[in-house]
PDB file of C-alpha atoms in Angstrom:
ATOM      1  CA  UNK A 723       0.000   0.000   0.000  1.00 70.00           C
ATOM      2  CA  UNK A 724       3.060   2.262   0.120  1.00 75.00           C
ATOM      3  CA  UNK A 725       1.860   4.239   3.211  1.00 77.00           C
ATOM      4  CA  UNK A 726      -1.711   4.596   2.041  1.00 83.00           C
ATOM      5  CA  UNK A 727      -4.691   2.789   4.068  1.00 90.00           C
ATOM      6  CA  UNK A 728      -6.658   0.632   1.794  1.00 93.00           C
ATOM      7  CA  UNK A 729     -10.020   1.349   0.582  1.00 94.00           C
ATOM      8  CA  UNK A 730     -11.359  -1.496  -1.374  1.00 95.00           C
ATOM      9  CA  UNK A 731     -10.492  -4.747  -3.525  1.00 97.00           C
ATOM     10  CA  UNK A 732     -12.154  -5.327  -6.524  1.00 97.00           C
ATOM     11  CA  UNK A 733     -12.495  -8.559  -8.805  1.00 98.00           C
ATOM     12  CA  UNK A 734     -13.967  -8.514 -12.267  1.00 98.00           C
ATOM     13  CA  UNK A 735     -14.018 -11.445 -14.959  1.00 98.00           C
ATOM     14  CA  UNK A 736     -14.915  -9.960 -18.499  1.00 95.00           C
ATOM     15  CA  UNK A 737     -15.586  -6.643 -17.431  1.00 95.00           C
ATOM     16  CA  UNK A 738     -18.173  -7.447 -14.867  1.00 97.00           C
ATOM     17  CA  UNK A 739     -17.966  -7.587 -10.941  1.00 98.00           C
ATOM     18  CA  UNK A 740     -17.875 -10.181  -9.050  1.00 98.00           C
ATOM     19  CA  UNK A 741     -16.537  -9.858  -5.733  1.00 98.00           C
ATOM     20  CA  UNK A 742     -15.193  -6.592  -3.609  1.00 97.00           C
ATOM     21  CA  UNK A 743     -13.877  -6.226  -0.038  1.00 97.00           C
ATOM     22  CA  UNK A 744     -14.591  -2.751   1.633  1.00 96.00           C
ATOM     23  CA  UNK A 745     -12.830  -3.094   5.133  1.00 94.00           C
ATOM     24  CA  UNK A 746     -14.944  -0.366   6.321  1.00 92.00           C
ATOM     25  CA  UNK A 747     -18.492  -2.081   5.429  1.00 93.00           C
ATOM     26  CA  UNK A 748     -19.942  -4.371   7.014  1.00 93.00           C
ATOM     27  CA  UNK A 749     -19.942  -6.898   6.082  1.00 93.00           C
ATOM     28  CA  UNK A 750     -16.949  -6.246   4.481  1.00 95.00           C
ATOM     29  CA  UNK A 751     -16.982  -8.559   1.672  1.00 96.00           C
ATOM     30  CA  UNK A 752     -19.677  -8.994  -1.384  1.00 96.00           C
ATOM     31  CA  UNK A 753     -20.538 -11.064  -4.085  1.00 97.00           C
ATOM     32  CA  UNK A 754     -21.727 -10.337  -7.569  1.00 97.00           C
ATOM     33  CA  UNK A 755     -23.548 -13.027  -9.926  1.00 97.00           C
ATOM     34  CA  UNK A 756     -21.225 -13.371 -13.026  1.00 97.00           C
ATOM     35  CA  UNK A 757     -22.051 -16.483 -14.944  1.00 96.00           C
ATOM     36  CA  UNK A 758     -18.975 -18.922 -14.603  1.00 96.00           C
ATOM     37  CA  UNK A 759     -17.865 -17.184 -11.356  1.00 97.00           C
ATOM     38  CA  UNK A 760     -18.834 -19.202  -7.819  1.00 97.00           C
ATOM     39  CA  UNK A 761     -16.914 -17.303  -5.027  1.00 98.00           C
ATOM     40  CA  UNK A 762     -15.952 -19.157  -1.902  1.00 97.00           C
ATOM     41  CA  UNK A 763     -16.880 -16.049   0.429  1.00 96.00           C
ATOM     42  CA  UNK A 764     -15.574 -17.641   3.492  1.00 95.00           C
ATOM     43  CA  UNK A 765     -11.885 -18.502   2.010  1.00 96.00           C
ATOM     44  CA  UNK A 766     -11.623 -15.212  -0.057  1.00 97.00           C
ATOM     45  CA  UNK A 767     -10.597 -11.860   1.860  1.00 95.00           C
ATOM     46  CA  UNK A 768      -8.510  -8.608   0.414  1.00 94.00           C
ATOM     47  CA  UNK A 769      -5.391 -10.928  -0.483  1.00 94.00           C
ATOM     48  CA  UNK A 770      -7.091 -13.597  -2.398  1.00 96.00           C
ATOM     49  CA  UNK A 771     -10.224 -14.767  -4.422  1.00 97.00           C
ATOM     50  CA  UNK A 772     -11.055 -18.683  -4.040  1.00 97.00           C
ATOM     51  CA  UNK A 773     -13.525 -19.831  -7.144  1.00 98.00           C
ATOM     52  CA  UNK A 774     -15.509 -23.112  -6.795  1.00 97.00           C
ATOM     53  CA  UNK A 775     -16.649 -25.562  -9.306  1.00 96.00           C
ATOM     54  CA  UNK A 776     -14.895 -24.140 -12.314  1.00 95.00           C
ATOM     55  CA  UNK A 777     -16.352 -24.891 -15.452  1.00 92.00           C
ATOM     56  CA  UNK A 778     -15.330 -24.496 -19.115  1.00 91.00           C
ATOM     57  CA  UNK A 779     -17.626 -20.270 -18.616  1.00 94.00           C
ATOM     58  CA  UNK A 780     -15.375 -19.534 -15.856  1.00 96.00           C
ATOM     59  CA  UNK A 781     -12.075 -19.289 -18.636  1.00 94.00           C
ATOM     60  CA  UNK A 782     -11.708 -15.735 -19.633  1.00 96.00           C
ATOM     61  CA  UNK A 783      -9.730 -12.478 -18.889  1.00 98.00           C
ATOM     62  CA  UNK A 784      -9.904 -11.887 -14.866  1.00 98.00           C
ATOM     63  CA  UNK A 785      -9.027  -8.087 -13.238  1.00 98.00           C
ATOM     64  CA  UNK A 786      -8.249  -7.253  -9.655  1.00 97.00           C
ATOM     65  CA  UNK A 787      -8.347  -3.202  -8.371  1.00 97.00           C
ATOM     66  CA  UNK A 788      -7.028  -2.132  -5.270  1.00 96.00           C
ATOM     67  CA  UNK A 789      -7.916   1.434  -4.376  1.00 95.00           C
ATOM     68  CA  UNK A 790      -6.464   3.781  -1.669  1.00 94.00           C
ATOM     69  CA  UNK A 791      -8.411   5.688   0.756  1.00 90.00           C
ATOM     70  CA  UNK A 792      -8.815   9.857   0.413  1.00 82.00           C
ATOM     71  CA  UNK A 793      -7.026  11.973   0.328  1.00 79.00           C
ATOM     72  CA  UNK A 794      -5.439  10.190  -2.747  1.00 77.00           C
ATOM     73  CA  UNK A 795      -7.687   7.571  -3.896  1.00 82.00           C
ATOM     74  CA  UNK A 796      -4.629   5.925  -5.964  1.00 90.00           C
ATOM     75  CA  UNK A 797      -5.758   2.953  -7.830  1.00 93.00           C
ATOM     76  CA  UNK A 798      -3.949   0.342  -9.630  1.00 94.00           C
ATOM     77  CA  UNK A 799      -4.706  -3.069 -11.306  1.00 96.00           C
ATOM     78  CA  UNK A 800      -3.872  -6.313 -12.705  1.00 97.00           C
ATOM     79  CA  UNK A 801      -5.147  -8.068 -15.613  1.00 97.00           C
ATOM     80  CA  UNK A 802      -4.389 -12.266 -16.266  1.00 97.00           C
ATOM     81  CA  UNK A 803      -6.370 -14.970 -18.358  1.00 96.00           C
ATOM     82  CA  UNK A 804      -7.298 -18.104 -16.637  1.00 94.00           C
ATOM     83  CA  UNK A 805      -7.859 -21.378 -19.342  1.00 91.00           C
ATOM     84  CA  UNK A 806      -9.965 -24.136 -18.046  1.00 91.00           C
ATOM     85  CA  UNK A 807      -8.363 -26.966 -18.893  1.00 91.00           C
ATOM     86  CA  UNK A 808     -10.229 -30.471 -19.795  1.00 91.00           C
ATOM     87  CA  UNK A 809      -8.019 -33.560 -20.321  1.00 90.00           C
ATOM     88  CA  UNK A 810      -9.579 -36.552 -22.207  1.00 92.00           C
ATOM     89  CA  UNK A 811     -10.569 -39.186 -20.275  1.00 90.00           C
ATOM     90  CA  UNK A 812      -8.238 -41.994 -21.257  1.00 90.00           C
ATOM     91  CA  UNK A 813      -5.617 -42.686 -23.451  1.00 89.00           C
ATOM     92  CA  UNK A 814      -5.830 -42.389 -27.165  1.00 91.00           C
ATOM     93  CA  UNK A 815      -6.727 -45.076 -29.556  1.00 92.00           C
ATOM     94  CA  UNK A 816      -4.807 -46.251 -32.533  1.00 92.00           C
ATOM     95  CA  UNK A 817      -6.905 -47.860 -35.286  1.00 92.00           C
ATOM     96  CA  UNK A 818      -5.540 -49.877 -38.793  1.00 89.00           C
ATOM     97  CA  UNK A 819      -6.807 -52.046 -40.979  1.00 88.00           C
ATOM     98  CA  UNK A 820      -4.562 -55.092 -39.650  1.00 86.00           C
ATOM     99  CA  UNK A 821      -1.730 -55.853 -37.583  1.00 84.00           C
ATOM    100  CA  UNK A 822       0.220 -58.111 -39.862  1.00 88.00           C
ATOM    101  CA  UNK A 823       1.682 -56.472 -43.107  1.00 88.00           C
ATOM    102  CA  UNK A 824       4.743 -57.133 -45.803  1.00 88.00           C
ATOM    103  CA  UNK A 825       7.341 -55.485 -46.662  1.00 89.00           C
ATOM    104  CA  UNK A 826       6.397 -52.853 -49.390  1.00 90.00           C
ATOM    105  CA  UNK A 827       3.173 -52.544 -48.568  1.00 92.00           C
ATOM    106  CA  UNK A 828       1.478 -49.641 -47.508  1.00 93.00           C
ATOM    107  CA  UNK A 829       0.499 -48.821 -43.978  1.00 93.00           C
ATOM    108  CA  UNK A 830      -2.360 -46.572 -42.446  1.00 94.00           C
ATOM    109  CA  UNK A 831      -3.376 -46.230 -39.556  1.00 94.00           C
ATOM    110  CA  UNK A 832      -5.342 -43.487 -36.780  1.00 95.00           C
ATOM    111  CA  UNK A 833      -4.786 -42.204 -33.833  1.00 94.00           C
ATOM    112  CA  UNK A 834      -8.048 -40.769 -31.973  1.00 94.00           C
ATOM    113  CA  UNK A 835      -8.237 -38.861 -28.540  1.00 94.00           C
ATOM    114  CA  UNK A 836     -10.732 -38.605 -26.610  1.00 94.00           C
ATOM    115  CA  UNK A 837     -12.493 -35.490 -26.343  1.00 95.00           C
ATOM    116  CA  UNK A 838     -10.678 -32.640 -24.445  1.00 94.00           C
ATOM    117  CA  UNK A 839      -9.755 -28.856 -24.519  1.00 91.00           C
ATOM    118  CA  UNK A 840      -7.887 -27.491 -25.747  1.00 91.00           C
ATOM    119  CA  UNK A 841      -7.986 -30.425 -28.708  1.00 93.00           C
ATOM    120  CA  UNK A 842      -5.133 -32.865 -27.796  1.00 93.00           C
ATOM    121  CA  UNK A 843      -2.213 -32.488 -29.965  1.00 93.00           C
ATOM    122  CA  UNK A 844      -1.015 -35.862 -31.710  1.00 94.00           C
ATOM    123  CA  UNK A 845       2.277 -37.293 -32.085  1.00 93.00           C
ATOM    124  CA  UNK A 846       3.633 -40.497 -33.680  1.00 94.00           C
ATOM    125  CA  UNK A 847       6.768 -42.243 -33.031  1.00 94.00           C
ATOM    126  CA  UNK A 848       8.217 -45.827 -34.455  1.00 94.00           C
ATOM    127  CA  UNK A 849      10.550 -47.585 -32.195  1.00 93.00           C
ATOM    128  CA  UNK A 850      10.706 -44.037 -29.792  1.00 92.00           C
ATOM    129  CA  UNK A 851      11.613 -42.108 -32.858  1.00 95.00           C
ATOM    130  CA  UNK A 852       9.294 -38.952 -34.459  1.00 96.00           C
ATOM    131  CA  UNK A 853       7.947 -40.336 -37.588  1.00 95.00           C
ATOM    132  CA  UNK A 854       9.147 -38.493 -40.889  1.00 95.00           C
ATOM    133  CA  UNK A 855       6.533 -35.283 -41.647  1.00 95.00           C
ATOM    134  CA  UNK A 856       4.914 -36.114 -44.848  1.00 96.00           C
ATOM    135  CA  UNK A 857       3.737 -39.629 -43.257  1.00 96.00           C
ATOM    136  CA  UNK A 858       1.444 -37.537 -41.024  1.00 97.00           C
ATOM    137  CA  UNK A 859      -2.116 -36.932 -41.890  1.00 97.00           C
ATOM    138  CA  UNK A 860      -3.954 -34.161 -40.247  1.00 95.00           C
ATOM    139  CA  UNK A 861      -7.877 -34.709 -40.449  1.00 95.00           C
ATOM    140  CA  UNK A 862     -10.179 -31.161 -38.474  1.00 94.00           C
ATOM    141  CA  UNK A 863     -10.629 -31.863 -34.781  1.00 94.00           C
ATOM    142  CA  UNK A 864     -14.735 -32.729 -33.963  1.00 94.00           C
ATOM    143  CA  UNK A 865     -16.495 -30.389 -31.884  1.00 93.00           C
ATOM    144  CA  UNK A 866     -18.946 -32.337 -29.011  1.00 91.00           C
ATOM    145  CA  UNK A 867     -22.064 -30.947 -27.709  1.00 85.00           C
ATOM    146  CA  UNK A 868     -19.808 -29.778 -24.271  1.00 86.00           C
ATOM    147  CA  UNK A 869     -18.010 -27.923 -25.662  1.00 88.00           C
ATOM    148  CA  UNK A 870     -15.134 -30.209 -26.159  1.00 94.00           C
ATOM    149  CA  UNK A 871     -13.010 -31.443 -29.050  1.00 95.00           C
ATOM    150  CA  UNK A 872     -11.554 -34.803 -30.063  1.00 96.00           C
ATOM    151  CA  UNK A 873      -8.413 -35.097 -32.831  1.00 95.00           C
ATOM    152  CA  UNK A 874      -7.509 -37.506 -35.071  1.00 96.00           C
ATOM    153  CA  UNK A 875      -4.007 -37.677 -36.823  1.00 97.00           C
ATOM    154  CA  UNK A 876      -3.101 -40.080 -39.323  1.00 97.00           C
ATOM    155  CA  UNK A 877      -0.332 -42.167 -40.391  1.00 96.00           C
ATOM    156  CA  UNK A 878       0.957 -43.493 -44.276  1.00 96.00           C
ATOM    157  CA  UNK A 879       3.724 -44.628 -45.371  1.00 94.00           C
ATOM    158  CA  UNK A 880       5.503 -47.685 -47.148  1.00 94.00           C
ATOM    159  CA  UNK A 881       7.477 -50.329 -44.511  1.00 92.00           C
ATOM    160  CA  UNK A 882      10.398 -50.661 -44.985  1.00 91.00           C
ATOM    161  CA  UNK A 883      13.308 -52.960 -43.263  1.00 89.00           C
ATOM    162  CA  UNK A 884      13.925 -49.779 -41.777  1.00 90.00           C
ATOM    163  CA  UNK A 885      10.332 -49.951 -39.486  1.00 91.00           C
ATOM    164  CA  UNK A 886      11.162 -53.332 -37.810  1.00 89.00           C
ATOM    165  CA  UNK A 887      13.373 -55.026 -35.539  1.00 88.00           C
ATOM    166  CA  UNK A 888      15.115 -58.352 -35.432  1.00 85.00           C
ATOM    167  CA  UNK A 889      11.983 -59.689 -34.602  1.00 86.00           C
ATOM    168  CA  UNK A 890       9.792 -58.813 -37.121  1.00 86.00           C
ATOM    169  CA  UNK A 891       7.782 -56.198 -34.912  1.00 89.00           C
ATOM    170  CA  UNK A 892       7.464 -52.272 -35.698  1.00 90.00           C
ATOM    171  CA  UNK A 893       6.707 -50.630 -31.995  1.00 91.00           C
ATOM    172  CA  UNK A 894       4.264 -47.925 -32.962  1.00 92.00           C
ATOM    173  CA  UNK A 895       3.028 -45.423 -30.389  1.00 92.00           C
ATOM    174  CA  UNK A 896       0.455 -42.681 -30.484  1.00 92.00           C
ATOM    175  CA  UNK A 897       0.784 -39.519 -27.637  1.00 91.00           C
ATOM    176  CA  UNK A 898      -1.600 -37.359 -27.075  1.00 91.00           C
ATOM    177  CA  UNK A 899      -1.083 -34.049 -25.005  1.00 91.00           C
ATOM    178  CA  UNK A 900      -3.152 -31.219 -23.826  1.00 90.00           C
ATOM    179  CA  UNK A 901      -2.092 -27.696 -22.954  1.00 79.00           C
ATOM    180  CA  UNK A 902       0.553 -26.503 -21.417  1.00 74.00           C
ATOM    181  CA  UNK A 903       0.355 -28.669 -18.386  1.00 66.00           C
ATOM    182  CA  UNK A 904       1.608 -31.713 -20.329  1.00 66.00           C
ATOM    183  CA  UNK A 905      -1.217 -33.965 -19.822  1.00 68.00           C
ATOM    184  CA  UNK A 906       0.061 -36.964 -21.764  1.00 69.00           C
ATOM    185  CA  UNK A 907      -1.568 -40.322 -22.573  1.00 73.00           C
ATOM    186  CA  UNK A 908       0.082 -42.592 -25.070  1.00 76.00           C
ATOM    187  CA  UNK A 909      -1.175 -45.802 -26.438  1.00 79.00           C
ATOM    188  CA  UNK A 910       1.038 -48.572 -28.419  1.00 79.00           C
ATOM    189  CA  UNK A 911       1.196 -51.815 -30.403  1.00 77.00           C
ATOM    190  CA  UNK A 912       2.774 -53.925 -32.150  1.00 81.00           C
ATOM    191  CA  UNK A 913       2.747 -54.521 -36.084  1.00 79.00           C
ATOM    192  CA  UNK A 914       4.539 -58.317 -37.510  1.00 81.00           C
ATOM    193  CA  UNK A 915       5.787 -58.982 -41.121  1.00 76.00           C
ATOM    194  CA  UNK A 916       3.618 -61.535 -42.309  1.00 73.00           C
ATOM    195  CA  UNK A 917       4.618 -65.141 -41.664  1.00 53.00           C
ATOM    196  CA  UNK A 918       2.853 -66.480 -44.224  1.00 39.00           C
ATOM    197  CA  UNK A 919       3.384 -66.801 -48.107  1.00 40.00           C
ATOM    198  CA  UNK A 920       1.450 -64.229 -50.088  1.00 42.00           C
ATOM    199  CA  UNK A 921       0.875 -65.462 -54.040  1.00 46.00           C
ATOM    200  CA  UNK A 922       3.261 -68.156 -53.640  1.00 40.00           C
ATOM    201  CA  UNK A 923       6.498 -65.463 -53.004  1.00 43.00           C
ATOM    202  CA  UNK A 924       7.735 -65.470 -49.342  1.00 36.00           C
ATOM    203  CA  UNK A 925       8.620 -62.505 -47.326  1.00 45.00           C
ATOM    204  CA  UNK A 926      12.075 -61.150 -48.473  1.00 43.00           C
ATOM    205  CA  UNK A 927      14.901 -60.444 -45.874  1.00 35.00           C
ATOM    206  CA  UNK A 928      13.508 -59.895 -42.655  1.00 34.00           C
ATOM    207  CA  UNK A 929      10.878 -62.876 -43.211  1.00 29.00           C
ATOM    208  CA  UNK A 930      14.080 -65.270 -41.648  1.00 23.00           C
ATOM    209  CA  UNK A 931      13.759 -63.364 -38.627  1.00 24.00           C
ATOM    210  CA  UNK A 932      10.880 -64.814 -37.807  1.00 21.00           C
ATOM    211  CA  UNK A 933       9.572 -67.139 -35.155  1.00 24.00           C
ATOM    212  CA  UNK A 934      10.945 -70.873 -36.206  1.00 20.00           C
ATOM    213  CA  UNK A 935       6.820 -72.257 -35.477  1.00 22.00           C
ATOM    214  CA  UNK A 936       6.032 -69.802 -38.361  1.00 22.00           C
ATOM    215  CA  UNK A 937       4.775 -70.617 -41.226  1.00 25.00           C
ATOM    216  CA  UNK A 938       7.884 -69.089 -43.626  1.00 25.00           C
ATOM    217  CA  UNK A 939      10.303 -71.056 -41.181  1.00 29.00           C
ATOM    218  CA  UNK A 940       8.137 -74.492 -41.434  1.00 28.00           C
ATOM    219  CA  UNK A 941       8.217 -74.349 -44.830  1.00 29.00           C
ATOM    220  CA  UNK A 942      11.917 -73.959 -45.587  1.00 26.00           C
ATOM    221  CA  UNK A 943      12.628 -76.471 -42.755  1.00 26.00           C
ATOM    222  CA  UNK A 944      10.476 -78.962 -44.511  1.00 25.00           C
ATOM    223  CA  UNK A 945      12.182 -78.548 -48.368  1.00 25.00           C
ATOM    224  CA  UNK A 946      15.623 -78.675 -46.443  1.00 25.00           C
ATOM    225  CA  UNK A 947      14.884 -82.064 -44.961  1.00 24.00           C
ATOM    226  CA  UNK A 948      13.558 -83.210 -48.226  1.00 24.00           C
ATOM    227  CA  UNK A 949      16.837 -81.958 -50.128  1.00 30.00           C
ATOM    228  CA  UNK A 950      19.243 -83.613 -47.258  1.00 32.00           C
ATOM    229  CA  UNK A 951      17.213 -87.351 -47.810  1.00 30.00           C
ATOM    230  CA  UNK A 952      17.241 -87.310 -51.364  1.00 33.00           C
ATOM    231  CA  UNK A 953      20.966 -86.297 -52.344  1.00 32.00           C
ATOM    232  CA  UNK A 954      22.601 -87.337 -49.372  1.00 34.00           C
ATOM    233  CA  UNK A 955      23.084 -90.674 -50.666  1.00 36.00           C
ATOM    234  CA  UNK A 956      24.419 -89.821 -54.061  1.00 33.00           C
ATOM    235  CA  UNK A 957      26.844 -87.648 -53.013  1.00 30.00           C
ATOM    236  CA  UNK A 958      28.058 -90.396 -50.525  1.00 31.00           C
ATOM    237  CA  UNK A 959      28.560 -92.321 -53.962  1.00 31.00           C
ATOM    238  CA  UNK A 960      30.397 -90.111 -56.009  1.00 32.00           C
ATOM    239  CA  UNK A 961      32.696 -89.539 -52.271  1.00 31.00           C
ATOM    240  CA  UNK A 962      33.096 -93.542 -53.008  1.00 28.00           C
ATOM    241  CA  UNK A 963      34.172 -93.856 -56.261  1.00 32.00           C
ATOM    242  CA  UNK A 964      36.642 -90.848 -55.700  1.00 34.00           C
ATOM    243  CA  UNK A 965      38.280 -92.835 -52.983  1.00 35.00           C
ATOM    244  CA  UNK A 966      38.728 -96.182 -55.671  1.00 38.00           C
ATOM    245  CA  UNK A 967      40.025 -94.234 -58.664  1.00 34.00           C
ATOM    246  CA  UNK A 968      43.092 -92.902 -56.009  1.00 38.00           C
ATOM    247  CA  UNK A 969      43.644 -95.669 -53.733  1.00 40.00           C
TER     248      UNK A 969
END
């Protein structure tokens, strides 16, 4: 107060009033009906405002006013916006046509949050690392009847070696976060190369990776066993006759 003996405290959201502390009335503190606003009278005094059950209408630009008594009657104020903040209620969902592809072929897939607000922002990594920009697909967030907004982001490109490990599994994962308070909820699965022959042609490369009970592994087992029973014998011959020509 710099000397001066206070006169009143004033709160305003949007313009309007909604609470004031006079020290000399009595009582000495007030309450104004301001649609969003719901003052908690008996933990609010000339230092501090406490709002109850804040809703998406109580966001907006809020103003406090201090005023000094006569002979001066300095006043000065502050102005700050308060966001209401509304994270989704779960993690977000990914969504693709399957979970086993080939290498080549195209892959799409969604992520969807759940409705929130500020709409969530989307991310995509494979394996922990950002996915390449022009693989993203941005579709308009969808408004809800509450006020709140759910986002989808999308996901295309061609696999690649590159988007699997020695396994044969591409980690994919899908974060979603909200404001500046880093509300984060992340959701991830797992993609296979195909383990089983697709118009007669195997899986190239990474297809050996798989697990030996698959289908690409049965198979070559099987014509291996048939090759070893076959030709075994005839080279055993030809080892024979070698041995009588130089003995």
């Amino acid at each position: 107060m710099e000397g001066d003996t206070l006169y009143s405290v004033k709160w305003y959201k949007g313009g309007k009033e909604f609470f004031r502390v006079v020290p000399k009335d009595n009582p000495p503190a007030q309450t104004f009906n301001v649609e969003g606003v719901q003052v908690n009278l008996a933990a609010s005094d000339q230092n501090q405002v406490v709002l109850d059950n804040l809703n998406l209408k109580s966001e907006g630009r809020y103003k406090c006013e201090v005023s000094a008594e006569s002979p001066n009657f300095q006043t000065v104020y502050d102005v700050a916006e308060m966001s209401i903040v509304v994270p989704p209620r779960d993690s977000p969902m990914i969504n693709s046509p399957k979970t086993i592809y080939r290498i080549g072929e195209e892959f799409t897939a969604n992520c969807s949050s759940f409705p929130s607000r500020p709409p969530a922002t989307i991310t995509w990594t494979i394996h922990d690392k950002p996915v390449m920009k022009e693989d993203i697909v941005h579709y308009p967030s969808t408004l809800t009847d509450g006020g709140l907004e759910a986002s989808v982001v999308g996901l295309h490109l061609r696999l690649g070696d590159a988007h699997f490990d020695r396994k044969g599994k591409m980690k994919l994962t899908c974060t979603a976060s909200v404001g500046r308070m880093r509300i984060d909820g992340h959701t991830v699965v797992n993609i296979s190369i195909a383990d089983v022959p697709i118009n007669g042609d195997y899986p190239k490369q990474r297809s050996l990776t798989l697990d030996s009970r698959s289908g690409v592994n049965a198979g070559i087992s099987q014509t291996m066993t048939f090759w070893n029973w076959r030709f075994c014998p005839a080279i055993l011959l030809v080892v024979t006759l070698l041995c009588q020509t130089f003995g």
